[in-house]
CSV table of C-alpha atoms and ligand atoms in Angstrom, one decimal:
chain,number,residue,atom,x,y,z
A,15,UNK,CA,-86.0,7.9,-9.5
A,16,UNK,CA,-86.2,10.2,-12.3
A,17,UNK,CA,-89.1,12.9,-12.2
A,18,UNK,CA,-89.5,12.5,-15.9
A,19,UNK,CA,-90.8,9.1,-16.6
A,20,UNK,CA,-91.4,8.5,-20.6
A,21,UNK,CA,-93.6,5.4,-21.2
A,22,UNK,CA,-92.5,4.1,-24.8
A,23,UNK,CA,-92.7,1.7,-26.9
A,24,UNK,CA,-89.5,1.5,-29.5
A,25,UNK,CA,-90.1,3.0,-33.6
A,26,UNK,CA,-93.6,4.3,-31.9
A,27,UNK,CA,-94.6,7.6,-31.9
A,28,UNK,CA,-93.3,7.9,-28.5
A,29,UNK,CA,-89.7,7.7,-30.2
A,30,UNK,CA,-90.4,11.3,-30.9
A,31,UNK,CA,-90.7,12.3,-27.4
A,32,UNK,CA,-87.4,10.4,-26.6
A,33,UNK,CA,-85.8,12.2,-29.3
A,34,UNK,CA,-87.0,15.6,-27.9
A,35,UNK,CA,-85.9,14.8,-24.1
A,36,UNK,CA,-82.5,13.8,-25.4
A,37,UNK,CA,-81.9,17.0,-27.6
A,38,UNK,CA,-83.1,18.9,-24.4
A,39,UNK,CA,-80.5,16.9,-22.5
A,40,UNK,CA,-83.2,16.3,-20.0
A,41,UNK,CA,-82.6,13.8,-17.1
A,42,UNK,CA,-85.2,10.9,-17.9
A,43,UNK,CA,-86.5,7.5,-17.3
A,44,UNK,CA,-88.0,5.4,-20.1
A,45,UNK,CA,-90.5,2.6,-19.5
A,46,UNK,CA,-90.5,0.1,-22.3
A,47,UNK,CA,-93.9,-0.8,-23.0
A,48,UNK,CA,-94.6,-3.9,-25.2
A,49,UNK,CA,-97.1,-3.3,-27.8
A,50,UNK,CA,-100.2,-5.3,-26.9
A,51,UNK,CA,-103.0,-5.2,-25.2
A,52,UNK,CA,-100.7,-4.6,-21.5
A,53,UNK,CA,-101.9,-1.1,-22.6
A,54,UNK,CA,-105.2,-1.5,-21.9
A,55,UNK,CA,-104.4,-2.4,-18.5
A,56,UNK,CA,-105.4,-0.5,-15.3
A,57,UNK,CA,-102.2,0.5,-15.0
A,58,UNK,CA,-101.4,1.8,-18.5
A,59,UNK,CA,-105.2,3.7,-18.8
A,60,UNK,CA,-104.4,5.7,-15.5
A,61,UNK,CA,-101.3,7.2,-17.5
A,62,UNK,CA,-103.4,7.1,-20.6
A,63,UNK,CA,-106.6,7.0,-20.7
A,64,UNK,CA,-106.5,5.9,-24.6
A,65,UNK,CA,-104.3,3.0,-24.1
A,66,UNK,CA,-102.1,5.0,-26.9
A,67,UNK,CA,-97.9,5.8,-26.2
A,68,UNK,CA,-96.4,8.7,-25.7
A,69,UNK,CA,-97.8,9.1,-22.4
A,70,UNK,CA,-95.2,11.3,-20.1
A,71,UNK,CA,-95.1,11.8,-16.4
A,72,UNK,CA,-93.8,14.9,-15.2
A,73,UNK,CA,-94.6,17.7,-12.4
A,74,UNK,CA,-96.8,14.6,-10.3
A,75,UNK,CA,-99.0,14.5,-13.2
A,76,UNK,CA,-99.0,12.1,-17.1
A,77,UNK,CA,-99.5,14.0,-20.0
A,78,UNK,CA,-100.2,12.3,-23.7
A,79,UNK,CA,-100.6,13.3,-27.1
A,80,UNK,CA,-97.1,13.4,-29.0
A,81,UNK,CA,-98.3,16.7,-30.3
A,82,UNK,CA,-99.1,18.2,-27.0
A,83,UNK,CA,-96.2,16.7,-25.0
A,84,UNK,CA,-94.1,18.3,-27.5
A,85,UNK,CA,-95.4,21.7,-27.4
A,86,UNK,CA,-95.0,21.3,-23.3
A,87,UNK,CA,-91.4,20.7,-23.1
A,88,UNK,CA,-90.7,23.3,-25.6
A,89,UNK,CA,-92.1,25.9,-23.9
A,90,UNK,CA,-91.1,24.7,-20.5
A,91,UNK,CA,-87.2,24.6,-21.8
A,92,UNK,CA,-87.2,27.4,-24.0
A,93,UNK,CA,-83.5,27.9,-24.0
A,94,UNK,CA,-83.2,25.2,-26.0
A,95,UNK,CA,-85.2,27.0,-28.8
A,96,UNK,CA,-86.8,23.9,-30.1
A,97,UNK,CA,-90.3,25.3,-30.4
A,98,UNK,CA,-91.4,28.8,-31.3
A,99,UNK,CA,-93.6,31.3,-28.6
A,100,UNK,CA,-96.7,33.0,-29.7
A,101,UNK,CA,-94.8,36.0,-30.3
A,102,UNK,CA,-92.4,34.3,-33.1
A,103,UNK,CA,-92.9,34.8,-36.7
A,104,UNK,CA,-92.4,31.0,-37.2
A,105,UNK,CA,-94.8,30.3,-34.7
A,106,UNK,CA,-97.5,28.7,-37.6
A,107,UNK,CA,-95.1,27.2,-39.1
A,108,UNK,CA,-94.2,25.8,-36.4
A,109,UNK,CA,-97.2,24.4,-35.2
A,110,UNK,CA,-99.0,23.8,-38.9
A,111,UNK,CA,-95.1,21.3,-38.9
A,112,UNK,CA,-95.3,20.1,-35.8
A,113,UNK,CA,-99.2,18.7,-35.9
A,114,UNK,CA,-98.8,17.5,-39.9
A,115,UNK,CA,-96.5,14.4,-38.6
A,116,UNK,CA,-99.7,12.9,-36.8
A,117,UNK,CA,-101.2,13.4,-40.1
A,118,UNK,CA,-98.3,11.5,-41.6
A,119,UNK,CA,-98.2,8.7,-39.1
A,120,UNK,CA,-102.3,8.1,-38.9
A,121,UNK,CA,-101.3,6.9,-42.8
A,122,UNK,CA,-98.3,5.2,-41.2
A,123,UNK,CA,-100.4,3.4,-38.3
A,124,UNK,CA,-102.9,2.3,-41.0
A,125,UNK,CA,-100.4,0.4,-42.7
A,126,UNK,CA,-98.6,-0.9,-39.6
A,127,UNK,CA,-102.5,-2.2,-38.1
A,128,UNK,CA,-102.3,-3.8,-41.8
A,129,UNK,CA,-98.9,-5.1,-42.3
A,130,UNK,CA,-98.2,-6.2,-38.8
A,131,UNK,CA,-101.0,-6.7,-36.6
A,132,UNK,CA,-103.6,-8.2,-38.9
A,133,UNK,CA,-101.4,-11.4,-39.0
A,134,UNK,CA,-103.8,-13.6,-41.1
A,135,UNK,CA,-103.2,-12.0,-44.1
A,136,UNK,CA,-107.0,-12.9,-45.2
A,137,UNK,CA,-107.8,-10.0,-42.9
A,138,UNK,CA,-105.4,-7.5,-44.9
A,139,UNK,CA,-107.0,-5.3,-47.6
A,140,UNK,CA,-104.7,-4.6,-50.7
A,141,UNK,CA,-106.9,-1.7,-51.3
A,142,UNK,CA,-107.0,0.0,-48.3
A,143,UNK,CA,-102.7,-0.7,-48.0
A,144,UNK,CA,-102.3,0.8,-51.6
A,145,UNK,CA,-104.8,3.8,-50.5
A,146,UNK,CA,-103.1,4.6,-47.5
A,147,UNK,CA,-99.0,4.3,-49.4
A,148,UNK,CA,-100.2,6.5,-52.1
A,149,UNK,CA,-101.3,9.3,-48.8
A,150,UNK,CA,-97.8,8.7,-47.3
A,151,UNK,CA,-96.1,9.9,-50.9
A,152,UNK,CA,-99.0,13.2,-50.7
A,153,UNK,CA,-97.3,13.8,-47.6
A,154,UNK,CA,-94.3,12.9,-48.8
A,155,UNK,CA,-94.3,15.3,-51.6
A,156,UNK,CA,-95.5,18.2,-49.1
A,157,UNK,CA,-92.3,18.0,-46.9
A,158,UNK,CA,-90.2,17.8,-50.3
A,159,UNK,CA,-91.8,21.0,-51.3
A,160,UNK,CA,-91.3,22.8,-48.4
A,161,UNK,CA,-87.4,21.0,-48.0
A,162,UNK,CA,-86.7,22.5,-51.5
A,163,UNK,CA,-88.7,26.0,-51.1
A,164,UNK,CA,-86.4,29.1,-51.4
A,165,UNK,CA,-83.8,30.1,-49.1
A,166,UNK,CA,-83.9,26.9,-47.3
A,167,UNK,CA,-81.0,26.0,-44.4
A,168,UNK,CA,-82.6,22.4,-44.9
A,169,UNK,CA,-84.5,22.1,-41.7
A,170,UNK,CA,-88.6,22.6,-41.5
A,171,UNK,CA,-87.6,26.3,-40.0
A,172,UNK,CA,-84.8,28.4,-40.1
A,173,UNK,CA,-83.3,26.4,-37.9
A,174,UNK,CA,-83.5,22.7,-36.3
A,175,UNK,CA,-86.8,22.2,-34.6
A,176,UNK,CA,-89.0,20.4,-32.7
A,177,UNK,CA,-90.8,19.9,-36.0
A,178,UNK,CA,-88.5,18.4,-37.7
A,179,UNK,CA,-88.3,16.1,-34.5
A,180,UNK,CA,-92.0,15.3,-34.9
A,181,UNK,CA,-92.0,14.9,-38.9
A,182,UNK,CA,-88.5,13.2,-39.4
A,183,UNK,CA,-89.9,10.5,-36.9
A,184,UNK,CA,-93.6,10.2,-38.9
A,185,UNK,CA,-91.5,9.9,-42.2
A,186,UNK,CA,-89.4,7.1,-40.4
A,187,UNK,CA,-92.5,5.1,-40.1
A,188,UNK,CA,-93.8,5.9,-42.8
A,189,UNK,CA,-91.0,4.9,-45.1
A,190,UNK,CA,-91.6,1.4,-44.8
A,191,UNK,CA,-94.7,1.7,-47.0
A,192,UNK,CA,-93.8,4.5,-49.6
A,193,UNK,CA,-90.5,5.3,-50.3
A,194,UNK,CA,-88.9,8.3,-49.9
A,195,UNK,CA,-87.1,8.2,-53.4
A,196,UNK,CA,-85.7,11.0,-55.1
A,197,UNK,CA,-87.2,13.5,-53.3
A,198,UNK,CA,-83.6,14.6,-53.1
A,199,UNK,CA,-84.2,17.2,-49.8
A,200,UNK,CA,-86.2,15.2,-47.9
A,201,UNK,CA,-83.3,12.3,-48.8
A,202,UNK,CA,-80.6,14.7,-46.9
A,203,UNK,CA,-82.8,16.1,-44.9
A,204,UNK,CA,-83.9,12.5,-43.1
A,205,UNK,CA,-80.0,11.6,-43.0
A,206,UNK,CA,-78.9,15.0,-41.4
A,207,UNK,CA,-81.4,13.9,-38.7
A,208,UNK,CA,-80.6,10.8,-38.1
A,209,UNK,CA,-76.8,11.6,-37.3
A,210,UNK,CA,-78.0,14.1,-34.8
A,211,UNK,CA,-76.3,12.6,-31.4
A,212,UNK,CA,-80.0,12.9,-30.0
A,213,UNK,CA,-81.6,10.8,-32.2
A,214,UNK,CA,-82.4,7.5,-30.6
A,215,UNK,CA,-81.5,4.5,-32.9
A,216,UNK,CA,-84.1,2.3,-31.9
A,217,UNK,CA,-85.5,-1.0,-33.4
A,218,UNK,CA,-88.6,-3.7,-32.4
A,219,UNK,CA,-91.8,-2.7,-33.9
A,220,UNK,CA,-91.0,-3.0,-37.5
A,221,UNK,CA,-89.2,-6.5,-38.8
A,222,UNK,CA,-88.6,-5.3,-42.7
A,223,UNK,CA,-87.5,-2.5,-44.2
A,224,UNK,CA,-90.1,-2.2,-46.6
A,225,UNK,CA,-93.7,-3.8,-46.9
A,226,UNK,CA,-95.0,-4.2,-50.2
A,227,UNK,CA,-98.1,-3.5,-51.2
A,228,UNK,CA,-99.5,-7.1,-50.3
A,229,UNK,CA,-101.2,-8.8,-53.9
B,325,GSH,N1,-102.5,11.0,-31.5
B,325,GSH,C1,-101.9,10.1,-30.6
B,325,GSH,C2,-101.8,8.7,-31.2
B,325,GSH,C3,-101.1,7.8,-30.2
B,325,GSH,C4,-101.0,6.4,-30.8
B,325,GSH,O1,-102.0,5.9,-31.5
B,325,GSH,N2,-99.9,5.7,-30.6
B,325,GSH,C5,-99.7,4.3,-31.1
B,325,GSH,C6,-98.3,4.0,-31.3
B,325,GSH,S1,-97.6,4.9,-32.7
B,325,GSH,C7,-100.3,3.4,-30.1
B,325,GSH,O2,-100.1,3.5,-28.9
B,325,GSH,N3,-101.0,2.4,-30.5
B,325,GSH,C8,-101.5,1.3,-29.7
B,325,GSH,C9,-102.9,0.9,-30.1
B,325,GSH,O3,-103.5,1.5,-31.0
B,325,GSH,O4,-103.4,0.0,-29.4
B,325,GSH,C10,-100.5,10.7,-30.2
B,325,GSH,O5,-99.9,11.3,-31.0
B,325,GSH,O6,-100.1,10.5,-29.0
């Protein structure tokens, strides 16, 4: 068996962590969770105590918050230079980058509770769906920004990064409910990622494309 054990559930946020283990070429095992109440089970709340995906098993122990598993296995494969130490100039960046996606995908988990779960559609609130788009294309506009900013080599940092691991997969969600459009960087920016080797293809949660504002 494996001594990294990733429990997952496919277009999750836990696709992030998959991403990172693969671009660290890290020996893994991935437990496929499906995304119900099995993860409110004893078995899932010892991993997690949340009931939430990522959760990772590593050194004996399970770890969970994408955010924090991320930072983790940065810093314990540094040669990989994925993340950036305390003594790095792009260290904020980094981390302001890195911890924006789960402001990204609490929009996108909104509109997923919305669109997917709520499944009698008298429970679904056009207001709160339109609300929640129009954050998506704030954020949006915020990676386009920093995309476009001077001197840009078209990742989040100087160079590929964990961040753009943990943001690309956010804006992957959260695509389905605001379109990207012609915010031309993040456009090339999302493809670039996506043809990484690394990047895990994945499908299951999501059964569109795109969900429209519901009328
Ligand atoms: N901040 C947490 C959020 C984890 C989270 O909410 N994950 C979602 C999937 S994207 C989940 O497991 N949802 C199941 C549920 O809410 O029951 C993290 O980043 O790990």
């Amino acid at each position: 068996m494996s001594e990294i054990v990733l429990h997952h559930v496919p277009q999750s946020r836990s696709q992030r962590v998959l991403w990172l283990l693969r671009e660290l070429r890290l020996e893994h095992e991935v437990r496929v969770w499906p995304f119900d109440k099995t993860l409110r089970s004893a078995e899932y709340l010892a991993l997690n105590p949340v009931g939430r995906v990522p959760a990772l098993e590593m050194d004996g122990r399970a770890y969970w918050e994408t955010g924090a598993i991320i930072e983790l296995l940065c810093e314990r494969f540094p040669d990989a230079r994925l993340g950036r130490g305390a003594a790095e100039a792009e260290r904020a960046d980094f981390l302001i980058w890195l911890h924006f996606a789960e402001t990204m995908s609490q929009h996108a988990a909104a509109l997923t509770q919305q669109h997917l779960m709520l499944r009698d559609a008298a429970m679904r609130s056009p207001v709160v769906c339109k609300l929640e788009a129009a954050r998506v294309g704030k954020c949006f506009d915020a990676v386009e920004m920093r995309l476009a900013r001077e001197g840009t080599t078209g990742w989040l940092l100087a160079e590929f990064s964990a961040a753009d691991i943990a943001v690309a997969q956010a804006a992957i969600m959260a695509r389905r409910f605001h379109r990207v459009g012609a915010r031309g960087a993040m456009v090339d920016w999302l493809a670039r990622c996506e043809a990484r080797p690394a990047f895990p293809v994945e499908e299951g949660l999501y059964d569109r494309e795109f969900y429209e504002v519901p009328a």
